Coordinates of N, CA and C in Angstrom, one line a residue:
Chain E
X18 N -0.5 -18.0 0.3 CA 0.6 -17.3 -0.4 C 1.8 -17.1 0.5
X19 N 2.9 -16.8 -0.1 CA 4.1 -16.5 0.6 C 4.1 -15.0 1.1
X20 N 4.4 -14.8 2.3 CA 4.5 -13.4 2.8 C 5.8 -13.2 3.5
X21 N 6.9 -13.9 3.0 CA 8.2 -13.6 3.5 C 8.6 -12.2 3.3
X22 N 9.1 -11.6 4.4 CA 9.5 -10.2 4.3 C 10.9 -10.0 4.7
X23 N 11.6 -9.0 4.1 CA 13.0 -8.8 4.5 C 13.0 -7.4 5.2
X24 N 13.8 -7.4 6.2 CA 13.9 -6.1 7.0 C 12.6 -5.7 7.5
X25 N 12.3 -4.4 7.5 CA 11.2 -3.8 8.2 C 10.1 -3.4 7.2
X26 N 10.2 -3.8 5.9 CA 9.2 -3.4 5.0 C 8.4 -4.6 4.4
X27 N 7.3 -4.3 3.8 CA 6.5 -5.3 3.1 C 5.9 -4.7 1.9
X28 N 5.7 -5.4 0.9 CA 5.1 -4.8 -0.3 C 3.6 -5.0 -0.3
X29 N 2.9 -4.1 -0.9 CA 1.4 -4.2 -0.9 C 0.9 -5.4 -1.6
X30 N 1.6 -5.9 -2.6 CA 1.1 -7.1 -3.3 C 1.2 -8.3 -2.4
X31 N 2.2 -8.3 -1.4 CA 2.3 -9.4 -0.5 C 1.3 -9.3 0.7
X32 N 0.9 -8.1 1.0 CA -0.2 -7.9 2.0 C -1.5 -8.4 1.5
X33 N -1.8 -8.1 0.3 CA -3.1 -8.4 -0.3 C -3.2 -9.9 -0.4
X34 N -4.2 -10.5 0.2 CA -4.4 -11.9 0.2 C -3.9 -12.6 1.5
X35 N -3.2 -11.9 2.3 CA -2.7 -12.5 3.6 C -3.8 -12.7 4.6
X36 N -3.8 -13.8 5.3 CA -4.8 -14.2 6.2 C -4.7 -13.3 7.5
X37 N -5.9 -13.1 8.1 CA -5.9 -12.4 9.4 C -6.6 -13.3 10.4
X38 N -5.9 -13.4 11.6 CA -6.4 -14.3 12.7 C -6.6 -13.4 13.9
X39 N -7.6 -13.8 14.8 CA -7.6 -13.1 16.1 C -6.8 -13.9 17.1
X40 N -6.7 -13.4 18.3 CA -5.8 -13.9 19.3 C -6.3 -15.3 19.8
X41 N -7.6 -15.6 19.5 CA -8.1 -16.9 19.8 C -7.8 -18.0 18.7
X42 N -7.1 -17.5 17.7 CA -6.7 -18.4 16.6 C -7.8 -18.6 15.5
X43 N -8.9 -17.8 15.6 CA -9.9 -17.9 14.5 C -9.4 -17.1 13.3
X44 N -9.6 -17.7 12.2 CA -9.3 -17.0 10.9 C -10.5 -16.1 10.6
X45 N -10.2 -14.8 10.6 CA -11.2 -13.8 10.3 C -11.5 -13.5 8.9
X46 N -10.5 -13.8 8.1 CA -10.6 -13.6 6.6 C -9.2 -13.3 6.1
X47 N -9.2 -12.4 5.0 CA -7.9 -12.1 4.5 C -7.9 -10.6 4.0
X48 N -6.7 -10.0 3.9 CA -6.6 -8.6 3.5 C -6.9 -8.5 2.0
X49 N -7.8 -7.7 1.6 CA -8.1 -7.6 0.2 C -7.4 -6.4 -0.4
X50 N -7.2 -5.3 0.4 CA -6.7 -4.1 -0.2 C -6.2 -3.2 0.9
X51 N -5.3 -2.3 0.6 CA -4.9 -1.3 1.5 C -5.4 0.1 1.1
X52 N -5.8 0.9 2.0 CA -6.2 2.3 1.7 C -5.2 3.3 2.3
X53 N -4.7 4.1 1.4 CA -3.5 4.9 1.7 C -3.9 6.4 1.6
X54 N -3.4 7.2 2.6 CA -3.6 8.6 2.5 C -2.6 9.1 1.4
X55 N -3.2 9.8 0.4 CA -2.4 10.2 -0.8 C -1.3 11.2 -0.4
X56 N -1.6 12.1 0.5 CA -0.7 13.2 0.8 C 0.5 12.7 1.6
X57 N 0.2 12.0 2.7 CA 1.2 11.6 3.6 C 1.8 10.2 3.2
X58 N 1.2 9.5 2.4 CA 1.7 8.1 2.1 C 1.5 7.1 3.2
X59 N 0.6 7.5 4.1 CA 0.4 6.6 5.3 C -0.8 5.6 5.0
X60 N -0.6 4.3 5.3 CA -1.6 3.4 5.2 C -2.7 3.6 6.3
X61 N -3.9 3.9 5.9 CA -5.0 4.2 6.8 C -5.7 2.9 7.3
X62 N -6.1 2.1 6.3 CA -6.8 0.9 6.6 C -6.3 -0.3 5.8
X63 N -6.5 -1.5 6.4 CA -6.4 -2.7 5.6 C -7.8 -3.2 5.5
X64 N -8.3 -3.5 4.3 CA -9.6 -3.9 4.1 C -9.7 -5.4 4.2
X65 N -10.4 -5.9 5.3 CA -10.5 -7.3 5.6 C -11.7 -7.9 4.8
X66 N -11.4 -8.9 4.0 CA -12.5 -9.6 3.3 C -13.0 -10.7 4.3
X67 N -14.3 -10.7 4.5 CA -14.8 -11.6 5.5 C -16.3 -12.0 5.2
X68 N -16.6 -13.2 5.4 CA -18.0 -13.7 5.2 C -18.1 -14.2 3.8
X69 N -19.4 -14.4 3.4 CA -19.7 -14.9 2.0 C -19.3 -16.3 1.8
X70 N -19.4 -16.8 0.6 CA -19.1 -18.2 0.3 C -18.4 -18.2 -1.1
X71 N -17.3 -18.9 -1.1 CA -16.5 -19.0 -2.4 C -16.3 -17.6 -3.0
X72 N -16.1 -16.6 -2.2 CA -15.7 -15.3 -2.7 C -17.0 -14.5 -3.2
X73 N -18.2 -15.1 -3.0 CA -19.4 -14.4 -3.4 C -20.0 -13.7 -2.2
X74 N -20.4 -12.5 -2.4 CA -21.1 -11.8 -1.3 C -20.4 -11.4 -0.1
X75 N -19.1 -11.4 -0.2 CA -18.3 -11.0 1.0 C -18.3 -9.5 1.2
X76 N -18.2 -9.2 2.5 CA -18.1 -7.7 2.9 C -16.6 -7.4 3.1
X77 N -16.4 -6.1 3.1 CA -15.1 -5.5 3.4 C -15.1 -4.8 4.7
X78 N -14.2 -5.1 5.6 CA -14.1 -4.4 6.9 C -12.8 -3.6 7.0
X79 N -12.9 -2.3 7.0 CA -11.7 -1.5 7.1 C -11.1 -1.6 8.5
X80 N -9.9 -2.1 8.6 CA -9.2 -2.2 9.9 C -8.1 -1.2 10.0
X81 N -7.9 -0.5 11.1 CA -6.8 0.4 11.3 C -5.5 -0.4 11.2
X82 N -4.6 0.1 10.4 CA -3.3 -0.6 10.2 C -2.6 -0.9 11.5
X83 N -2.7 0.0 12.4 CA -1.9 -0.1 13.7 C -2.4 -1.3 14.6
X84 N -3.6 -1.8 14.2 CA -4.1 -3.0 15.0 C -3.6 -4.3 14.5
X85 N -2.9 -4.3 13.3 CA -2.5 -5.6 12.8 C -1.0 -5.8 13.1
X86 N -0.7 -7.0 13.5 CA 0.7 -7.4 13.8 C 1.0 -8.6 13.0
X87 N 2.1 -8.6 12.3 CA 2.4 -9.8 11.4 C 3.0 -10.9 12.3
X88 N 2.5 -12.1 12.1 CA 3.0 -13.2 12.8 C 3.7 -14.2 11.9
X89 N 5.0 -14.3 12.0 CA 5.7 -15.2 11.0 C 5.3 -16.6 11.1
X90 N 5.0 -17.1 12.3 CA 4.6 -18.5 12.5 C 3.3 -18.8 11.8
X91 N 2.4 -17.9 11.9 CA 1.1 -18.2 11.3 C 1.1 -17.7 9.8
X92 N 2.1 -17.0 9.4 CA 2.2 -16.4 8.1 C 0.9 -15.6 7.8
X93 N 0.6 -14.8 8.8 CA -0.6 -14.0 8.7 C -0.6 -12.9 9.7
X94 N -1.7 -12.0 9.7 CA -1.8 -11.0 10.6 C -2.6 -11.4 11.8
X95 N -2.2 -10.9 13.0 CA -2.9 -11.1 14.2 C -3.6 -9.8 14.6
X96 N -4.8 -9.9 15.1 CA -5.5 -8.7 15.6 C -6.3 -9.1 16.8
X97 N -6.3 -8.2 17.8 CA -7.0 -8.5 19.1 C -8.5 -8.1 18.9
X98 N -9.2 -9.1 18.4 CA -10.6 -8.8 17.9 C -11.5 -10.0 18.0
X99 N -12.4 -9.9 18.9 CA -13.4 -11.0 19.0 C -14.3 -11.0 17.8
X100 N -14.8 -12.2 17.3 CA -15.7 -12.2 16.2 C -16.9 -11.4 16.4
X101 N -17.4 -11.4 17.7 CA -18.6 -10.7 17.9 C -18.5 -9.2 17.8
X102 N -17.3 -8.7 18.0 CA -17.0 -7.3 17.7 C -17.1 -7.0 16.2
X103 N -16.6 -7.9 15.5 CA -16.6 -7.7 14.0 C -18.0 -7.6 13.5
X104 N -18.9 -8.3 14.2 CA -20.3 -8.3 13.7 C -20.9 -7.0 13.6
X105 N -20.6 -6.1 14.5 CA -21.1 -4.7 14.5 C -20.2 -3.7 13.9
X106 N -19.1 -4.1 13.2 CA -18.1 -3.2 12.8 C -18.5 -2.6 11.4
X107 N -17.9 -1.4 11.2 CA -18.2 -0.7 9.9 C -17.8 -1.7 8.7
X108 N -18.6 -1.7 7.7 CA -18.3 -2.6 6.6 C -18.9 -2.0 5.3
X109 N -18.6 -2.6 4.2 CA -19.2 -2.2 2.9 C -19.0 -3.3 2.0
X110 N -19.8 -3.3 0.9 CA -19.7 -4.3 -0.1 C -18.6 -3.9 -1.1
X111 N -18.1 -4.8 -1.8 CA -16.9 -4.6 -2.7 C -17.3 -3.5 -3.7
X112 N -18.5 -3.5 -4.2 CA -18.9 -2.6 -5.3 C -19.5 -1.3 -4.7
X113 N -19.4 -1.1 -3.4 CA -20.0 0.1 -2.8 C -19.0 0.7 -1.8
X114 N -17.8 1.1 -2.3 CA -16.8 1.6 -1.4 C -17.2 2.9 -0.8
X115 N -16.9 3.2 0.5 CA -17.3 4.4 1.1 C -16.3 5.5 0.8
X116 N -16.8 6.8 1.1 CA -15.8 7.9 1.0 C -14.9 7.8 2.2
X117 N -13.7 7.5 2.0 CA -12.7 7.4 3.1 C -12.3 8.8 3.5
X118 N -13.2 9.6 4.0 CA -12.8 10.9 4.5 C -12.5 10.9 6.0
X119 N -12.2 12.0 6.6 CA -11.9 12.1 8.0 C -13.0 11.6 8.9
X120 N -14.3 11.9 8.5 CA -15.4 11.4 9.4 C -15.4 9.9 9.4
X121 N -15.3 9.3 8.2 CA -15.3 7.9 8.2 C -14.1 7.3 8.9
X122 N -13.0 7.9 8.7 CA -11.8 7.5 9.4 C -11.9 7.4 10.9
X123 N -12.5 8.5 11.4 CA -12.7 8.6 12.9 C -13.6 7.6 13.4
X124 N -14.7 7.3 12.6 CA -15.7 6.3 13.0 C -15.0 4.9 13.1
X125 N -14.2 4.6 12.1 CA -13.6 3.3 12.0 C -12.6 3.2 13.2
X126 N -11.7 4.2 13.3 CA -10.7 4.1 14.3 C -11.3 4.1 15.7
X127 N -12.3 4.9 16.0 CA -13.0 4.8 17.3 C -13.6 3.5 17.6
X128 N -14.1 2.8 16.5 CA -14.8 1.5 16.7 C -13.8 0.5 17.3
X129 N -12.5 0.6 16.8 CA -11.5 -0.4 17.2 C -10.6 0.2 18.3
X130 N -10.9 1.4 18.8 CA -10.1 1.9 19.9 C -8.8 2.5 19.5
X131 N -8.7 2.8 18.2 CA -7.4 3.4 17.7 C -7.7 4.9 17.7
X132 N -6.6 5.7 17.6 CA -6.7 7.1 17.5 C -6.5 7.6 16.1
X133 N -7.4 8.3 15.6 CA -7.4 8.7 14.2 C -6.3 9.8 14.0
X134 N -5.3 9.6 13.2 CA -4.2 10.5 13.0 C -4.6 11.7 12.1
X135 N -5.1 12.8 12.8 CA -5.5 13.9 12.0 C -4.3 14.8 11.6
X136 N -4.0 14.8 10.3 CA -2.8 15.5 9.8 C -3.2 16.4 8.7
Chain P
X29 N -6.6 1.3 -16.8 CA -7.4 1.0 -15.7 C -7.9 2.3 -15.1
X30 N -9.0 2.1 -14.3 CA -9.6 3.3 -13.7 C -8.8 3.6 -12.4
X31 N -8.5 4.9 -12.2 CA -7.9 5.2 -10.9 C -8.7 6.3 -10.2
X32 N -10.0 6.4 -10.4 CA -10.7 7.4 -9.8 C -10.6 7.2 -8.3
X33 N -10.4 8.4 -7.6 CA -10.3 8.3 -6.2 C -11.2 9.2 -5.5
X34 N -11.6 8.9 -4.3 CA -12.6 9.7 -3.6 C -11.8 10.3 -2.4
X35 N -12.0 11.6 -2.1 CA -11.4 12.2 -1.0 C -9.9 12.2 -1.1
X36 N -9.2 11.9 0.0 CA -7.8 12.1 0.0 C -7.0 10.7 0.1
X37 N -7.7 9.6 -0.1 CA -7.1 8.3 0.0 C -7.2 7.6 -1.4
X38 N -6.3 6.6 -1.5 CA -6.3 5.8 -2.7 C -6.0 4.3 -2.2
X39 N -6.5 3.4 -2.9 CA -6.2 2.0 -2.5 C -5.1 1.4 -3.3
X40 N -4.3 0.5 -2.6 CA -3.1 0.0 -3.2 C -3.4 -0.7 -4.5
X41 N -4.6 -1.4 -4.6 CA -4.9 -2.1 -5.8 C -5.2 -1.1 -7.0
X42 N -5.5 0.1 -6.7 CA -5.7 1.1 -7.7 C -4.4 1.8 -8.1
X43 N -3.4 1.8 -7.2 CA -2.1 2.4 -7.5 C -1.4 1.4 -8.4
X44 N -1.5 0.1 -8.1 CA -0.8 -0.9 -8.9 C -1.3 -0.9 -10.3
X45 N -0.4 -0.7 -11.3 CA -0.8 -0.6 -12.7 C -1.0 0.8 -13.2
X46 N -1.0 1.8 -12.4 CA -1.2 3.1 -12.8 C 0.1 3.7 -13.5
X47 N -0.1 4.4 -14.6 CA 1.0 4.9 -15.4 C 1.7 6.0 -14.7
X48 N 3.0 6.2 -15.0 CA 3.8 7.3 -14.5 C 4.4 8.1 -15.7
X49 N 4.2 9.4 -15.6 CA 4.8 10.3 -16.6 C 5.7 11.2 -16.0
X50 N 6.7 11.7 -16.8 CA 7.5 12.8 -16.3 C 6.9 14.1 -16.8
X51 N 7.5 15.3 -16.4 CA 6.9 16.6 -16.7 C 7.0 16.9 -18.2
X52 N 7.8 16.2 -18.9 CA 7.9 16.4 -20.4 C 6.8 15.6 -21.1
X53 N 6.0 14.8 -20.3 CA 4.9 14.0 -20.9 C 5.3 12.7 -21.4
X54 N 6.6 12.3 -21.2 CA 7.0 10.9 -21.5 C 6.4 9.9 -20.5
X55 N 5.9 8.8 -21.0 CA 5.4 7.7 -20.1 C 6.7 7.0 -19.7
X56 N 6.9 6.9 -18.4 CA 8.1 6.2 -17.9 C 7.8 4.8 -17.6
X57 N 6.6 4.4 -17.4 CA 6.2 3.0 -17.1 C 5.0 3.0 -16.2
X58 N 4.9 2.0 -15.4 CA 3.7 2.0 -14.5 C 4.1 1.4 -13.1
X59 N 3.3 1.8 -12.1 CA 3.6 1.3 -10.7 C 3.3 -0.2 -10.6
X60 N 4.2 -0.9 -10.2 CA 4.0 -2.4 -10.1 C 3.7 -2.8 -8.6
X61 N 4.2 -2.0 -7.7 CA 4.0 -2.4 -6.3 C 4.3 -1.3 -5.4
X62 N 3.9 -1.4 -4.1 CA 4.2 -0.4 -3.1 C 5.0 -1.1 -2.0
X63 N 6.0 -0.4 -1.5 CA 6.8 -1.0 -0.4 C 6.5 -0.2 0.8
X64 N 6.0 -0.8 1.9 CA 5.5 -0.2 3.1 C 6.3 -0.5 4.3
X65 N 6.6 0.5 5.1 CA 7.3 0.3 6.4 C 6.3 -0.4 7.3
X66 N 6.6 -1.6 7.8 CA 5.7 -2.3 8.6 C 5.3 -1.7 9.9
X67 N 6.2 -1.1 10.5 CA 6.0 -0.5 11.8 C 5.1 0.8 11.8
X68 N 5.5 1.7 10.9 CA 4.8 3.0 10.8 C 3.6 3.0 9.8
X69 N 3.5 1.9 9.0 CA 2.5 1.9 7.9 C 2.7 3.0 6.9
X70 N 3.9 3.5 6.7 CA 4.2 4.5 5.8 C 4.7 3.9 4.4
X71 N 4.2 4.4 3.3 CA 4.7 3.9 2.0 C 6.1 4.5 1.8
X72 N 7.0 3.6 1.6 CA 8.4 4.1 1.4 C 8.7 4.3 -0.1
X73 N 8.3 3.3 -0.9 CA 8.6 3.4 -2.3 C 7.4 3.0 -3.1
X74 N 7.3 3.5 -4.3 CA 6.5 2.9 -5.4 C 7.5 2.3 -6.4
X75 N 7.3 1.0 -6.7 CA 8.2 0.4 -7.6 C 7.7 0.6 -9.0
X76 N 8.5 1.3 -9.8 CA 8.1 1.6 -11.2 C 8.6 0.5 -12.1
X77 N 7.7 0.0 -12.9 CA 8.1 -1.0 -13.9 C 8.5 -0.3 -15.2
X78 N 9.7 -0.5 -15.7 CA 10.2 0.3 -16.8 C 11.0 -0.6 -17.7
X79 N 10.9 -0.4 -19.0 CA 11.8 -1.1 -19.9 C 11.2 -2.5 -20.3
X80 N 12.0 -3.3 -21.0 CA 11.6 -4.6 -21.4 C 10.6 -4.5 -22.6
X81 N 10.0 -5.7 -22.9 CA 9.1 -5.8 -24.0 C 8.0 -6.8 -23.7
X82 N 6.8 -6.4 -23.8 CA 5.6 -7.2 -23.5 C 5.8 -7.9 -22.1
X83 N 6.2 -7.0 -21.2 CA 6.3 -7.5 -19.8 C 7.5 -8.4 -19.5
X84 N 8.3 -8.7 -20.5 CA 9.5 -9.5 -20.3 C 10.7 -8.7 -20.0
X85 N 11.5 -9.1 -19.0 CA 12.8 -8.5 -18.8 C 12.7 -7.0 -18.3
X86 N 11.6 -6.6 -17.7 CA 11.5 -5.3 -17.2 C 12.3 -5.2 -15.9
X87 N 12.7 -4.0 -15.6 CA 13.3 -3.7 -14.3 C 12.4 -2.9 -13.4
X88 N 12.6 -3.0 -12.1 CA 11.9 -2.2 -11.1 C 12.7 -1.1 -10.6
X89 N 12.2 0.1 -10.6 CA 12.9 1.3 -10.1 C 12.1 1.8 -8.8
X90 N 12.7 1.7 -7.7 CA 12.0 2.2 -6.5 C 12.0 3.7 -6.5
X91 N 10.8 4.3 -6.4 CA 10.7 5.8 -6.4 C 10.1 6.2 -5.0
X92 N 10.7 7.3 -4.5 CA 10.2 7.8 -3.2 C 8.8 8.2 -3.4
X93 N 7.9 7.8 -2.5 CA 6.4 8.1 -2.7 C 6.2 9.6 -2.8
X94 N 7.0 10.4 -2.0 CA 6.8 11.9 -2.0 C 7.1 12.6 -3.3
X95 N 7.7 11.8 -4.3 CA 8.0 12.4 -5.6 C 6.9 12.3 -6.5
X96 N 5.9 11.5 -6.2 CA 4.8 11.2 -7.1 C 3.6 12.1 -6.8
X97 N 3.1 12.7 -7.9 CA 1.9 13.5 -7.8 C 0.8 13.0 -8.7
X98 N -0.4 12.7 -8.2 CA -1.4 12.1 -9.0 C -2.0 13.2 -9.9
X99 N -2.2 13.0 -11.2 CA -2.7 13.9 -12.1 C -4.0 13.4 -12.7
X100 N -5.2 14.0 -12.3 CA -6.5 13.4 -12.7 C -6.6 13.5 -14.2
X101 N -6.1 14.5 -14.9 CA -6.3 14.6 -16.3 C -5.5 13.5 -17.1
X102 N -4.3 13.2 -16.6 CA -3.6 12.1 -17.3 C -4.0 10.7 -16.7
X103 N -4.7 10.7 -15.6 CA -5.1 9.5 -15.0 C -3.8 8.7 -14.7
X104 N -2.8 9.4 -14.2 CA -1.5 8.7 -13.8 C -0.7 9.6 -12.9
X105 N 0.4 9.1 -12.5 CA 1.3 9.9 -11.6 C 2.3 10.7 -12.5
X106 N 2.6 11.9 -12.0 CA 3.6 12.8 -12.5 C 4.8 12.7 -11.6
X107 N 6.0 12.7 -12.2 CA 7.2 12.9 -11.5 C 8.2 13.7 -12.2
X108 N 8.9 14.6 -11.5 CA 9.9 15.5 -12.1 C 11.2 14.7 -12.3
X109 N 11.3 14.0 -13.4 CA 12.3 13.1 -13.6 C 12.6 12.9 -15.1
X110 N 13.8 13.3 -15.5 CA 14.2 13.1 -16.9 C 14.6 11.7 -17.1
X111 N 14.3 11.2 -18.3 CA 14.6 9.8 -18.6 C 16.1 9.5 -18.4
X112 N 17.0 10.4 -18.7 CA 18.4 10.2 -18.5 C 18.8 9.9 -17.1
X113 N 18.0 10.6 -16.1 CA 18.3 10.4 -14.7 C 17.9 8.9 -14.3
X114 N 16.8 8.5 -14.9 CA 16.3 7.1 -14.6 C 17.3 6.1 -15.0
X115 N 18.1 6.4 -16.1 CA 19.1 5.4 -16.6 C 20.1 5.0 -15.6
X116 N 20.5 5.9 -14.7 CA 21.5 5.6 -13.7 C 20.9 5.3 -12.3
X117 N 19.6 5.2 -12.2 CA 18.9 5.1 -10.9 C 19.0 3.6 -10.4
X118 N 18.8 3.5 -9.1 CA 18.8 2.2 -8.4 C 17.7 1.4 -9.0
X119 N 17.9 0.1 -9.3 CA 17.0 -0.7 -10.0 C 17.2 -2.2 -9.6
X120 N 16.2 -3.0 -9.8 CA 16.4 -4.5 -9.6 C 15.5 -5.2 -10.5
X121 N 15.8 -6.5 -10.7 CA 14.9 -7.3 -11.5 C 13.8 -7.9 -10.6
X122 N 12.7 -8.2 -11.2 CA 11.5 -8.6 -10.4 C 11.8 -9.8 -9.5
X123 N 12.7 -10.7 -9.9 CA 12.9 -11.9 -9.1 C 14.2 -11.7 -8.2
X124 N 14.6 -10.5 -8.1 CA 15.8 -10.3 -7.2 C 15.6 -9.0 -6.4
X125 N 14.5 -9.0 -5.6 CA 14.2 -7.8 -4.8 C 15.3 -7.5 -3.8
X126 N 15.7 -6.3 -3.6 CA 16.7 -5.9 -2.6 C 16.2 -5.9 -1.2
X127 N 17.2 -5.9 -0.3 CA 16.8 -5.7 1.1 C 16.4 -4.2 1.3
X128 N 15.1 -4.0 1.6 CA 14.7 -2.6 1.7 C 15.1 -2.1 3.1
X129 N 16.3 -2.0 3.4 CA 16.7 -1.5 4.8 C 17.0 0.0 4.7
X130 N 17.5 0.5 5.8 CA 17.7 1.9 5.9 C 18.8 2.4 4.9
X131 N 19.8 1.5 4.8 CA 20.9 1.9 3.9 C 20.4 2.0 2.4
X132 N 19.6 1.0 2.0 CA 19.0 1.1 0.7 C 18.1 2.3 0.6
X133 N 17.3 2.5 1.6 CA 16.4 3.6 1.6 C 17.1 5.0 1.4
X134 N 18.2 5.1 2.1 CA 18.9 6.4 2.0 C 19.5 6.6 0.6
X135 N 20.0 5.5 0.1 CA 20.6 5.5 -1.3 C 19.5 5.9 -2.3
X136 N 18.4 5.3 -2.2 CA 17.3 5.6 -3.2 C 16.8 7.1 -3.0
X137 N 16.5 7.5 -1.8 CA 16.0 8.8 -1.5 C 17.0 9.9 -1.9
X138 N 18.3 9.6 -1.6 CA 19.4 10.6 -2.0 C 19.4 10.7 -3.5
X139 N 19.3 9.6 -4.2 CA 19.4 9.7 -5.7 C 18.4 10.6 -6.2
X140 N 17.2 10.6 -5.7 CA 16.1 11.5 -6.2 C 16.0 12.8 -5.5
X141 N 16.9 13.1 -4.5 CA 16.8 14.3 -3.8 C 15.8 14.4 -2.8
X142 N 15.3 13.2 -2.3 CA 14.3 13.2 -1.2 C 15.1 13.0 0.1
X143 N 14.4 13.3 1.2 CA 15.0 13.1 2.5 C 14.5 11.8 3.1
X144 N 15.4 10.9 3.4 CA 15.0 9.6 4.0 C 14.4 9.8 5.4
X145 N 13.2 9.4 5.7 CA 12.6 9.6 7.0 C 13.0 8.6 8.0
X146 N 14.0 8.9 8.8 CA 14.6 7.9 9.7 C 13.7 7.9 11.0
X147 N 12.9 6.9 11.2 CA 12.0 6.8 12.4 C 12.3 5.6 13.1

């Protein structure tokens, strides 16, 4: 998909479906959804779709937004993340979304070494 | 569509398509897209789809995120906005998205009486 962006903003519909690569160049999957804090309007996670086959049985991995860097050359997001780290990462199935509360947020952010913004 | 939300977060795919009402109970349209500041991960606008017929010829009205309040009873967003105010509001056609830069942001936020967060 096209993810051309103008200025310093991007639309959610363009993020959804965009590929995610690690720094080794491995494609980890693609962004399925964004989870937004309702009160502050802050994006908390991008849900990475990873694994499965032909879209069946894939898991969702919530990634802290601040870990993703958009790369125009790759037309996708880059994240400093080894595949082996992803194997132990928090995940859920599409039909079993977790409670995205502060506890879950802290767990996810801690896993990736990000600081959970408690507001 | 269902927009049930858990805790204090909501996912972009659930926001997209959600109805928007004003305080008089008029349906103004529905959210088509979210525009996100790439650096901060902050939602800048929700793009309201309004007007047209059967999805043809509708315009997009960028609304400051902080103006929208989710109402569980209506299963949609509420905004304190008279239809006559919307008639003069910044808008664009789907295939002619504007540069969402600071100047545009200030223009939109000023129109609705919100303060543009310059970061």
